[in-house]
Amino acid sequence: MKNVRVRFAPSPTGIPHIGNIRTALFAWIFAKKNNGKFILRIEDTDQNRYDANSELAIIESLKWLGLEWDEGPETGGNYGPYRQSERKSIYIKVAEKLIESGKAYYDDTTPEQLKELRESQREKKLPPRYDGRGRYRTKEEIKNSRDMGLPITVRLKVPDTGKISFIDTIRGKIEVDAREIDDFVILKSDNMPTYHLAHVVDDHLMRISHVIRAEEWISSTPRHILIHQALNYNLPEYIHVPLILGSDKSKLSKRHGATSVLDYKKQGFINDALFNFLSLLGWSPGDDKEILSKNEIISEFQLNKINSSSAIFDLNKLEWMNGVYIRGYTNEKIINEVIPILESEEESIGLAKTIKRPLDKRYLSKIIPLIKERIRTLNEVTELIDFFYEENIKNTAENIILKKMNSKDSIKILNKSIDIFNTTKSFNSETLETNFRNLVQVEEIKPGQLFTSLRYALSGKKIAPPLFETMEVLGKDKCVERVSAAITLLT
Ligand code: GLU
């Protein structure tokens, strides 16, 4: 496809929802697939709701997922500015042009009059809609109202008859009666454009070929078509992507887990995994393959394979996928990802304050292979490996005592374990395992009896990395020290 130009046009009014970012991701993939351009346009005409943090969060989310844009506010480009608040004069000129050509008009109906109109329609059980009274206002009347300081808007003159139709790539032809649409506002009384006007003008001037956006805009699209027609603009292709629902099929909300991309980042998810996961929300390459690299996704992606039905957000699947990605990473890469987590504040997700930072990378590189296969998110690492760093391991006698054995016999076996630590020359996992299995046999006990006790003694945990590898990494002195401390709990 030639000259593909797609845009992501967020309104920075809140924390970007995962659904918004998934829409951006589809647009980005489509641009990459067609050697096209991906444009970021900030739709900030609603200055009352503008939130600078929201804009920062949008930008950080896009960057984290690798959805870099070719044109945008700071990046620049041939069709800027890319921030709608800096394009006000363009919209005003377009609105004036529409008035001159008789396609739009000034309206001085006051908010009170509009309220009265709505109330009378409600009484008559009619749908609330503007009745087009402004079409008949003369220039003088508008001037008088303006002089009196009354609010003046600009409304599009919507045809009274006929049909408005457009093709949605995913859903096919969509058609509505012009009668159902009232003369809607395109320029507000503060001279700010409505979303309807601003985005149509921008999509045209920025040469957008495909409008990829959320399904919620389908019902407004006929209005957008009307604006395009009134301005003699060519229509872009429309692709309305499905909603994302929670596992119970209700709107995705906090109770289904995080709803913002950055929260997933904070929770220890990996950007490549989230990219893969989001790409499959509402799209599939047509087979059962789920682990797909960015390049595979780009090469397989087709707009018409996007589903028209809602996508279900399955957190378990995301966790599984994240685990797969972690296992696919080199140890070096995992280490680089987990160091900032481990070194962060204890109150958030870091290791205890008492543990010296910066952490020794070499030591960590011995630990990571032991847990790599077990984790689903990077944040799980701290809890799994903190005992490698801590000085004192918290334990209870109940955990240390060998099952089905009394304290005295348990102490005896644990002392023999210390002997093994002291006498094992090559202190590596294989030799240690051989020696401990030998002890189990000689003492005629079950492996589980001893190994559970030792696992608690060394790590303080029921679930910990493989025992003998753990011993090797901890080293002789720490093993002796920890088992000795455990014995004191039994005496
Ligand atoms: N600013 C609109 C939004 O954030 C953009 C809709 C569109 O892509 O046209 O939902």
Short mmCIF file of C-alpha atoms and ligand atoms in Angstrom, two decimals:
data_model
loop_
_atom_site.label_atom_id
_atom_site.label_comp_id
_atom_site.label_asym_id
_atom_site.label_seq_id
_atom_site.Cartn_x
_atom_site.Cartn_y
_atom_site.Cartn_z
CA MET A 1 0.00 0.00 0.00
CA LYS A 2 1.30 3.44 -0.91
CA ASN A 3 1.54 6.56 1.22
CA VAL A 4 0.17 5.07 4.39
CA ARG A 5 -0.08 7.74 7.07
CA VAL A 6 -1.76 6.85 10.31
CA ARG A 7 -2.08 8.75 13.50
CA PHE A 8 -2.57 8.21 17.18
CA ALA A 9 -4.55 11.17 18.47
CA PRO A 10 -4.94 10.95 22.22
CA SER A 11 -6.74 13.51 24.34
CA PRO A 12 -4.51 14.01 27.37
CA THR A 13 -7.28 14.09 29.93
CA GLY A 14 -6.43 11.08 32.07
CA ILE A 15 -4.10 8.15 32.47
CA PRO A 16 -3.97 6.37 29.11
CA HIS A 17 -6.04 3.25 29.21
CA ILE A 18 -4.60 0.03 27.90
CA GLY A 19 -7.29 0.16 25.19
CA ASN A 20 -6.00 3.50 23.89
CA ILE A 21 -2.49 2.21 23.68
CA ARG A 22 -3.59 -1.00 21.96
CA THR A 23 -5.24 1.20 19.33
CA ALA A 24 -1.96 3.09 18.91
CA LEU A 25 -0.16 -0.23 18.63
CA PHE A 26 -2.38 -1.41 15.79
CA ALA A 27 -1.82 1.87 13.95
CA TRP A 28 1.93 1.65 14.50
CA ILE A 29 2.08 -1.95 13.26
CA PHE A 30 0.05 -1.04 10.21
CA ALA A 31 2.38 1.88 9.43
CA LYS A 32 5.45 -0.33 9.78
CA LYS A 33 3.94 -3.04 7.63
CA ASN A 34 3.34 -0.57 4.80
CA ASN A 35 6.48 1.50 5.17
CA GLY A 36 4.17 4.27 6.18
CA LYS A 37 4.33 7.02 8.76
CA PHE A 38 3.02 6.94 12.29
CA ILE A 39 2.01 10.35 13.59
CA LEU A 40 1.36 11.47 17.14
CA ARG A 41 -1.15 14.27 17.45
CA ILE A 42 -2.10 15.66 20.82
CA GLU A 43 -5.80 16.54 20.90
CA ASP A 44 -5.78 19.08 23.69
CA THR A 45 -8.52 21.47 22.67
CA ASP A 46 -10.38 20.82 25.90
CA GLN A 47 -8.12 22.96 28.03
CA ASN A 48 -10.26 22.49 31.14
CA ARG A 49 -9.60 18.80 31.12
CA TYR A 50 -5.99 19.01 29.95
CA ASP A 51 -3.66 17.13 32.24
CA ALA A 52 0.09 17.45 31.69
CA ASN A 53 0.75 14.20 33.55
CA SER A 54 -1.57 12.41 31.24
CA GLU A 55 0.42 13.61 28.25
CA LEU A 56 3.66 12.48 29.88
CA ALA A 57 2.14 9.09 30.64
CA ILE A 58 0.98 8.69 27.04
CA ILE A 59 4.43 9.50 25.74
CA GLU A 60 6.16 7.24 28.22
CA SER A 61 3.79 4.36 27.42
CA LEU A 62 4.39 4.68 23.68
CA LYS A 63 8.14 4.89 24.14
CA TRP A 64 8.26 1.97 26.52
CA LEU A 65 6.44 -0.22 24.03
CA GLY A 66 8.69 1.00 21.24
CA LEU A 67 5.90 2.78 19.37
CA GLU A 68 8.11 5.59 18.17
CA TRP A 69 6.46 8.19 15.98
CA ASP A 70 7.75 9.76 12.78
CA GLU A 71 6.00 13.07 13.31
CA GLY A 72 4.70 14.63 16.48
CA PRO A 73 4.81 17.60 18.86
CA GLU A 74 8.50 17.62 19.74
CA THR A 75 9.64 15.54 16.79
CA GLY A 76 8.21 17.93 14.24
CA GLY A 77 7.33 17.06 10.66
CA ASN A 78 5.96 18.67 7.52
CA TYR A 79 2.39 18.97 8.70
CA GLY A 80 2.71 20.53 12.15
CA PRO A 81 2.06 21.82 14.62
CA TYR A 82 0.98 18.46 16.02
CA ARG A 83 -0.70 19.84 19.08
CA GLN A 84 -4.26 20.98 18.46
CA SER A 85 -4.08 23.88 20.89
CA GLU A 86 -1.46 25.37 18.56
CA ARG A 87 -3.73 25.01 15.53
CA LYS A 88 -6.65 27.13 16.69
CA SER A 89 -6.40 29.66 13.88
CA ILE A 90 -6.60 26.87 11.29
CA TYR A 91 -9.92 25.61 12.67
CA ILE A 92 -11.36 29.11 12.89
CA LYS A 93 -10.49 29.74 9.23
CA VAL A 94 -12.09 26.47 8.19
CA ALA A 95 -15.25 27.27 10.15
CA GLU A 96 -15.42 30.70 8.48
CA LYS A 97 -14.98 29.07 5.09
CA LEU A 98 -17.89 26.74 5.83
CA ILE A 99 -20.03 29.73 6.79
CA GLU A 100 -19.11 31.58 3.60
CA SER A 101 -20.05 28.59 1.49
CA GLY A 102 -23.37 28.27 3.31
CA LYS A 103 -22.47 24.89 4.83
CA ALA A 104 -22.40 26.17 8.39
CA TYR A 105 -23.87 29.06 10.34
CA TYR A 106 -23.46 31.12 13.45
CA ASP A 107 -25.88 30.26 16.19
CA ASP A 108 -26.73 32.44 19.16
CA THR A 109 -29.09 30.05 20.92
CA THR A 110 -28.26 30.38 24.59
CA PRO A 111 -27.59 27.42 26.90
CA GLU A 112 -30.90 28.27 28.68
CA GLN A 113 -32.82 28.09 25.42
CA LEU A 114 -31.17 24.78 24.58
CA LYS A 115 -32.17 23.47 27.97
CA GLU A 116 -35.77 24.54 27.43
CA LEU A 117 -35.75 22.85 24.04
CA ARG A 118 -34.50 19.59 25.54
CA GLU A 119 -37.11 19.70 28.26
CA SER A 120 -39.97 20.23 25.86
CA GLN A 121 -38.67 17.36 23.71
CA ARG A 122 -38.50 15.14 26.73
CA GLU A 123 -42.11 15.96 27.63
CA LYS A 124 -43.17 15.05 24.10
CA LYS A 125 -41.07 11.88 24.32
CA LEU A 126 -38.94 13.04 21.40
CA PRO A 127 -35.21 12.36 21.20
CA PRO A 128 -33.19 15.38 22.39
CA ARG A 129 -31.80 17.22 19.40
CA TYR A 130 -31.10 20.73 18.29
CA ASP A 131 -33.93 21.98 16.08
CA GLY A 132 -31.92 24.06 13.62
CA ARG A 133 -33.39 27.40 14.69
CA GLY A 134 -30.10 29.19 14.13
CA ARG A 135 -30.34 28.55 10.40
CA TYR A 136 -32.86 31.38 10.22
CA ARG A 137 -30.96 33.99 12.21
CA THR A 138 -29.96 37.03 10.21
CA LYS A 139 -26.51 38.57 10.20
CA GLU A 140 -27.86 41.53 12.19
CA GLU A 141 -29.41 39.34 14.84
CA ILE A 142 -26.13 37.50 15.29
CA LYS A 143 -24.25 40.79 15.44
CA ASN A 144 -26.62 42.09 18.10
CA SER A 145 -26.21 38.95 20.15
CA ARG A 146 -22.46 39.19 19.82
CA ASP A 147 -22.54 42.84 20.93
CA MET A 148 -24.62 41.81 23.91
CA GLY A 149 -21.92 39.30 24.83
CA LEU A 150 -24.09 36.24 24.18
CA PRO A 151 -22.25 33.01 23.33
CA ILE A 152 -22.03 32.37 19.59
CA THR A 153 -21.25 28.94 18.22
CA VAL A 154 -20.82 27.65 14.69
CA ARG A 155 -22.98 24.72 13.62
CA LEU A 156 -22.80 22.54 10.55
CA LYS A 157 -25.86 22.63 8.33
CA VAL A 158 -26.77 18.96 8.11
CA PRO A 159 -28.87 17.91 5.10
CA ASP A 160 -32.49 17.18 6.03
CA THR A 161 -32.79 14.16 3.78
CA GLY A 162 -30.62 11.44 2.31
CA LYS A 163 -28.30 8.91 3.73
CA ILE A 164 -24.78 9.16 5.04
CA SER A 165 -22.67 6.09 4.58
CA PHE A 166 -19.12 4.99 4.95
CA ILE A 167 -17.16 1.78 4.81
CA ASP A 168 -15.50 0.53 7.95
CA THR A 169 -12.75 -1.89 6.97
CA ILE A 170 -13.69 -4.26 9.77
CA ARG A 171 -17.46 -3.92 9.77
CA GLY A 172 -18.31 -3.09 6.17
CA LYS A 173 -20.84 -0.49 5.10
CA ILE A 174 -22.44 1.64 7.80
CA GLU A 175 -25.32 3.90 6.87
CA VAL A 176 -27.51 6.33 8.75
CA ASP A 177 -30.33 8.69 7.78
CA ALA A 178 -29.26 12.32 7.68
CA ARG A 179 -32.52 13.05 9.51
CA GLU A 180 -31.07 11.41 12.62
CA ILE A 181 -28.30 13.96 12.87
CA ASP A 182 -28.91 17.47 14.07
CA ASP A 183 -26.93 20.58 13.18
CA PHE A 184 -24.05 20.01 15.54
CA VAL A 185 -21.50 22.49 16.90
CA ILE A 186 -18.15 22.61 15.14
CA LEU A 187 -16.76 25.74 16.79
CA LYS A 188 -17.56 26.51 20.40
CA SER A 189 -18.37 29.95 21.75
CA ASP A 190 -14.77 30.31 23.02
CA ASN A 191 -13.59 29.80 19.42
CA MET A 192 -12.28 26.34 20.21
CA PRO A 193 -13.16 23.65 17.70
CA THR A 194 -15.07 20.59 18.76
CA TYR A 195 -13.33 17.26 18.38
CA HIS A 196 -15.45 16.57 15.30
CA LEU A 197 -14.14 19.56 13.39
CA ALA A 198 -10.57 19.57 14.66
CA HIS A 199 -9.74 15.98 13.93
CA VAL A 200 -11.32 16.02 10.46
CA VAL A 201 -9.35 19.13 9.52
CA ASP A 202 -6.16 17.68 10.94
CA ASP A 203 -6.60 14.28 9.37
CA HIS A 204 -7.01 16.02 6.03
CA LEU A 205 -4.14 18.48 6.41
CA MET A 206 -1.85 15.81 7.81
CA ARG A 207 -2.72 13.56 4.86
CA ILE A 208 -3.95 10.73 7.04
CA SER A 209 -4.78 7.74 4.88
CA HIS A 210 -6.31 5.47 7.53
CA VAL A 211 -8.17 6.49 10.66
CA ILE A 212 -7.57 3.69 13.12
CA ARG A 213 -9.43 4.42 16.31
CA ALA A 214 -11.66 3.04 19.03
CA GLU A 215 -15.06 1.59 18.31
CA GLU A 216 -16.73 4.23 20.46
CA TRP A 217 -16.32 6.70 17.57
CA ILE A 218 -18.41 4.75 15.07
CA SER A 219 -21.60 6.54 15.98
CA SER A 220 -19.96 9.95 15.44
CA THR A 221 -18.37 9.00 12.14
CA PRO A 222 -21.39 10.07 10.03
CA ARG A 223 -20.86 13.58 11.41
CA HIS A 224 -17.23 13.38 10.41
CA ILE A 225 -18.24 12.27 6.94
CA LEU A 226 -20.53 15.30 6.71
CA ILE A 227 -17.68 17.64 7.61
CA HIS A 228 -15.42 15.99 5.05
CA GLN A 229 -18.12 16.39 2.41
CA ALA A 230 -18.82 20.00 3.30
CA LEU A 231 -15.13 20.75 2.85
CA ASN A 232 -14.71 18.62 -0.28
CA TYR A 233 -12.09 16.52 1.45
CA ASN A 234 -11.37 12.96 0.37
CA LEU A 235 -12.39 10.42 2.94
CA PRO A 236 -9.72 8.43 4.76
CA GLU A 237 -10.26 4.73 5.32
CA TYR A 238 -11.97 4.03 8.64
CA ILE A 239 -11.00 1.20 10.94
CA HIS A 240 -12.79 1.08 14.28
CA VAL A 241 -11.08 -1.36 16.58
CA PRO A 242 -13.05 -3.35 19.14
CA LEU A 243 -13.26 -2.64 22.83
CA ILE A 244 -11.25 -4.52 25.40
CA LEU A 245 -13.36 -6.15 28.10
CA GLY A 246 -12.44 -7.78 31.40
CA SER A 247 -12.60 -11.54 31.87
CA ASP A 248 -16.23 -11.22 33.03
CA LYS A 249 -17.07 -9.39 29.80
CA SER A 250 -17.70 -6.09 31.53
CA LYS A 251 -15.82 -2.91 30.69
CA LEU A 252 -12.16 -3.26 31.61
CA SER A 253 -11.66 -1.52 34.92
CA LYS A 254 -9.33 -1.47 37.90
CA ARG A 255 -10.94 -4.52 39.41
CA HIS A 256 -9.65 -6.63 36.50
CA GLY A 257 -6.11 -5.52 37.29
CA ALA A 258 -4.18 -2.54 36.07
CA THR A 259 -5.71 -0.56 33.26
CA SER A 260 -2.72 1.52 32.33
CA VAL A 261 0.36 0.39 30.47
CA LEU A 262 2.69 2.03 32.95
CA ASP A 263 1.12 0.08 35.80
CA TYR A 264 2.10 -3.10 34.00
CA LYS A 265 5.60 -1.75 33.69
CA LYS A 266 5.59 -1.07 37.44
CA GLN A 267 4.34 -4.57 38.11
CA GLY A 268 7.33 -6.14 36.41
CA PHE A 269 5.97 -6.91 32.97
CA ILE A 270 8.29 -6.79 30.02
CA ASN A 271 7.58 -4.40 27.14
CA ASP A 272 8.08 -7.02 24.43
CA ALA A 273 5.64 -9.36 26.14
CA LEU A 274 3.05 -6.63 26.56
CA PHE A 275 3.50 -5.66 22.92
CA ASN A 276 2.88 -9.25 21.85
CA PHE A 277 -0.07 -9.60 24.21
CA LEU A 278 -1.73 -6.34 23.14
CA SER A 279 -1.32 -7.17 19.47
CA LEU A 280 -3.47 -10.25 20.04
CA LEU A 281 -6.27 -8.33 21.71
CA GLY A 282 -8.73 -8.19 18.87
CA TRP A 283 -6.40 -9.47 16.18
CA SER A 284 -4.90 -12.81 15.37
CA PRO A 285 -2.68 -14.02 12.60
CA GLY A 286 -5.19 -16.75 11.87
CA ASP A 287 -3.41 -19.67 13.50
CA ASP A 288 -2.90 -20.63 17.11
CA LYS A 289 0.55 -19.16 17.37
CA GLU A 290 0.70 -16.78 20.30
CA ILE A 291 4.34 -15.98 20.85
CA LEU A 292 5.23 -13.69 18.01
CA SER A 293 8.15 -11.34 17.64
CA LYS A 294 7.54 -7.73 16.61
CA ASN A 295 8.71 -8.54 13.10
CA GLU A 296 6.42 -11.54 12.84
CA ILE A 297 3.50 -9.44 14.02
CA ILE A 298 4.29 -6.73 11.49
CA SER A 299 4.58 -9.19 8.66
CA GLU A 300 1.39 -11.09 9.57
CA PHE A 301 -0.74 -8.06 10.41
CA GLN A 302 -3.80 -7.33 8.33
CA LEU A 303 -6.46 -4.81 9.15
CA ASN A 304 -9.25 -7.04 7.96
CA LYS A 305 -8.19 -9.69 10.41
CA ILE A 306 -9.09 -7.42 13.32
CA ASN A 307 -12.20 -8.79 14.99
CA SER A 308 -15.36 -6.81 15.13
CA SER A 309 -16.28 -8.31 18.49
CA SER A 310 -14.75 -7.18 21.75
CA ALA A 311 -11.47 -8.60 22.95
CA ILE A 312 -11.18 -10.17 26.39
CA PHE A 313 -8.28 -9.16 28.59
CA ASP A 314 -6.90 -12.29 30.23
CA LEU A 315 -4.37 -11.41 32.91
CA ASN A 316 -3.32 -15.04 33.33
CA LYS A 317 -2.38 -15.20 29.71
CA LEU A 318 -0.36 -12.01 30.01
CA GLU A 319 1.49 -13.44 33.02
CA TRP A 320 2.17 -16.66 31.17
CA MET A 321 3.40 -14.79 28.13
CA ASN A 322 5.61 -12.57 30.27
CA GLY A 323 7.18 -15.69 31.78
CA VAL A 324 7.88 -17.02 28.31
CA TYR A 325 9.58 -13.77 27.36
CA ILE A 326 11.64 -13.71 30.53
CA ARG A 327 12.85 -17.26 29.85
CA GLY A 328 13.80 -16.19 26.35
CA TYR A 329 15.98 -13.36 27.63
CA THR A 330 19.69 -13.78 28.23
CA ASN A 331 20.75 -13.69 31.86
CA GLU A 332 22.54 -10.45 31.16
CA LYS A 333 19.34 -8.83 29.94
CA ILE A 334 17.32 -10.06 32.90
CA ILE A 335 20.00 -8.77 35.25
CA ASN A 336 19.84 -5.35 33.67
CA GLU A 337 16.07 -5.35 34.01
CA VAL A 338 15.98 -6.51 37.64
CA ILE A 339 18.79 -4.41 39.07
CA PRO A 340 16.66 -1.24 39.17
CA ILE A 341 13.87 -3.24 40.82
CA LEU A 342 16.11 -4.80 43.46
CA GLU A 343 17.85 -1.50 44.11
CA SER A 344 14.61 0.45 44.44
CA GLU A 345 13.21 1.40 47.83
CA GLU A 346 12.38 -1.39 50.19
CA GLU A 347 8.91 0.14 50.58
CA SER A 348 8.21 -0.33 46.90
CA ILE A 349 9.70 -3.55 45.63
CA GLY A 350 13.38 -3.34 46.44
CA LEU A 351 15.60 -5.35 48.73
CA ALA A 352 15.84 -4.37 52.39
CA LYS A 353 17.42 -0.97 53.06
CA THR A 354 20.25 -2.65 54.96
CA ILE A 355 21.51 -4.35 51.81
CA LYS A 356 24.29 -2.35 50.21
CA ARG A 357 23.72 -0.80 46.79
CA PRO A 358 24.89 -0.95 44.03
CA LEU A 359 24.46 -4.70 43.89
CA ASP A 360 27.30 -6.85 42.69
CA LYS A 361 26.44 -7.94 39.15
CA ARG A 362 28.66 -10.98 39.34
CA TYR A 363 26.87 -12.36 42.38
CA LEU A 364 23.49 -11.64 40.76
CA SER A 365 24.57 -13.44 37.61
CA LYS A 366 24.92 -16.63 39.68
CA ILE A 367 21.47 -16.22 41.19
CA ILE A 368 19.38 -15.31 38.16
CA PRO A 369 19.80 -18.64 36.30
CA LEU A 370 18.32 -20.37 39.37
CA ILE A 371 15.05 -18.49 39.17
CA LYS A 372 14.71 -17.60 35.52
CA GLU A 373 12.45 -20.56 34.80
CA ARG A 374 10.13 -19.79 37.68
CA ILE A 375 9.15 -16.20 37.38
CA ARG A 376 6.24 -14.65 35.51
CA THR A 377 7.03 -11.05 36.31
CA LEU A 378 10.27 -9.28 37.12
CA ASN A 379 8.83 -8.02 40.39
CA GLU A 380 8.64 -11.56 41.71
CA VAL A 381 12.43 -11.67 41.75
CA THR A 382 12.92 -9.68 44.96
CA GLU A 383 10.93 -12.04 47.11
CA LEU A 384 12.52 -15.10 45.59
CA ILE A 385 16.11 -14.05 46.01
CA ASP A 386 16.23 -11.66 48.97
CA PHE A 387 17.65 -14.42 51.19
CA PHE A 388 20.81 -14.49 49.10
CA TYR A 389 21.48 -10.99 50.40
CA GLU A 390 20.02 -10.91 53.88
CA GLU A 391 22.20 -11.42 56.93
CA ASN A 392 19.64 -13.06 59.17
CA ILE A 393 17.09 -15.50 57.90
CA LYS A 394 13.82 -15.59 59.78
CA ASN A 395 12.77 -19.09 60.69
CA THR A 396 10.65 -21.11 63.08
CA ALA A 397 11.52 -24.36 64.83
CA GLU A 398 8.46 -25.91 63.27
CA ASN A 399 9.85 -25.39 59.79
CA ILE A 400 13.32 -26.57 60.66
CA ILE A 401 12.48 -29.76 62.49
CA LEU A 402 12.63 -32.75 60.14
CA LYS A 403 9.16 -34.08 59.52
CA LYS A 404 8.26 -37.09 61.65
CA MET A 405 11.36 -36.62 63.74
CA ASN A 406 12.08 -35.11 67.15
CA SER A 407 14.33 -32.14 67.81
CA LYS A 408 17.22 -34.18 69.07
CA ASP A 409 17.42 -36.37 65.96
CA SER A 410 16.85 -33.39 63.73
CA ILE A 411 19.78 -31.60 65.35
CA LYS A 412 21.93 -34.64 64.83
CA ILE A 413 21.16 -34.74 61.11
CA LEU A 414 21.58 -31.01 60.70
CA ASN A 415 24.97 -31.24 62.37
CA LYS A 416 25.93 -33.93 59.89
CA SER A 417 24.80 -31.54 57.16
CA ILE A 418 27.23 -28.97 58.53
CA ASP A 419 29.92 -31.60 58.40
CA ILE A 420 29.12 -32.12 54.73
CA PHE A 421 29.47 -28.40 54.10
CA ASN A 422 32.80 -28.41 55.88
CA THR A 423 34.20 -31.45 54.15
CA THR A 424 32.94 -31.02 50.60
CA LYS A 425 36.02 -29.94 48.76
CA SER A 426 34.56 -28.83 45.49
CA PHE A 427 31.66 -26.85 46.76
CA ASN A 428 29.42 -27.20 43.73
CA SER A 429 25.84 -28.31 43.35
CA GLU A 430 26.59 -31.76 41.90
CA THR A 431 29.00 -32.80 44.63
CA LEU A 432 26.79 -31.37 47.33
CA GLU A 433 23.80 -33.24 45.96
CA THR A 434 25.72 -36.53 45.90
CA ASN A 435 26.88 -36.02 49.44
CA PHE A 436 23.47 -35.07 50.79
CA ARG A 437 21.74 -37.94 49.03
CA ASN A 438 24.33 -40.19 50.59
CA LEU A 439 23.50 -38.81 54.01
CA VAL A 440 19.81 -39.44 53.42
CA GLN A 441 20.59 -43.07 52.61
CA VAL A 442 22.92 -43.66 55.50
CA GLU A 443 20.45 -42.12 57.95
CA GLU A 444 17.55 -43.99 56.37
CA ILE A 445 15.40 -40.91 56.09
CA LYS A 446 13.39 -39.55 53.19
CA PRO A 447 15.03 -36.90 50.97
CA GLY A 448 12.04 -34.59 51.51
CA GLN A 449 12.52 -34.68 55.27
CA LEU A 450 16.02 -33.31 55.09
CA PHE A 451 15.74 -31.12 52.04
CA THR A 452 12.69 -29.24 53.27
CA SER A 453 14.42 -28.52 56.53
CA LEU A 454 17.59 -27.40 54.77
CA ARG A 455 15.63 -25.24 52.35
CA TYR A 456 14.05 -23.41 55.27
CA ALA A 457 17.35 -23.16 57.08
CA LEU A 458 19.10 -21.62 54.10
CA SER A 459 16.36 -19.44 52.65
CA GLY A 460 13.63 -19.10 55.25
CA LYS A 461 11.18 -20.07 52.51
CA LYS A 462 9.05 -22.99 51.57
CA ILE A 463 9.46 -22.26 47.89
CA ALA A 464 12.97 -21.32 46.90
CA PRO A 465 15.36 -21.89 44.03
CA PRO A 466 16.84 -25.39 43.60
CA LEU A 467 18.48 -26.41 46.85
CA PHE A 468 21.96 -27.52 45.81
CA GLU A 469 22.47 -24.68 43.39
CA THR A 470 21.41 -22.36 46.19
CA MET A 471 24.06 -23.89 48.46
CA GLU A 472 26.71 -23.40 45.80
CA VAL A 473 25.82 -19.73 45.34
CA LEU A 474 25.60 -19.03 49.07
CA GLY A 475 28.97 -20.67 49.61
CA LYS A 476 30.25 -22.78 52.46
CA ASP A 477 30.42 -20.14 55.17
CA LYS A 478 26.89 -18.87 54.77
CA CYS A 479 25.52 -22.41 54.57
CA VAL A 480 27.27 -23.36 57.80
CA GLU A 481 26.18 -20.18 59.49
CA ARG A 482 22.52 -20.54 58.49
CA VAL A 483 22.19 -24.18 59.38
CA SER A 484 23.89 -23.49 62.72
CA ALA A 485 21.40 -20.68 63.36
CA ALA A 486 18.58 -23.08 62.52
CA ILE A 487 19.91 -25.62 65.00
CA THR A 488 19.79 -23.07 67.78
CA LEU A 489 16.04 -22.81 67.16
CA LEU A 490 15.73 -26.47 68.05
CA THR A 491 17.78 -26.36 71.22
N1 GLU B 1 -8.90 12.39 20.75
C1 GLU B 1 -9.73 11.26 20.45
C2 GLU B 1 -9.60 10.26 21.60
O1 GLU B 1 -8.70 10.40 22.39
C3 GLU B 1 -9.24 10.63 19.18
C4 GLU B 1 -10.23 9.83 18.46
C5 GLU B 1 -9.70 9.54 17.06
O2 GLU B 1 -8.71 8.80 16.97
O3 GLU B 1 -10.24 10.07 16.10
O4 GLU B 1 -10.38 9.37 21.73
#
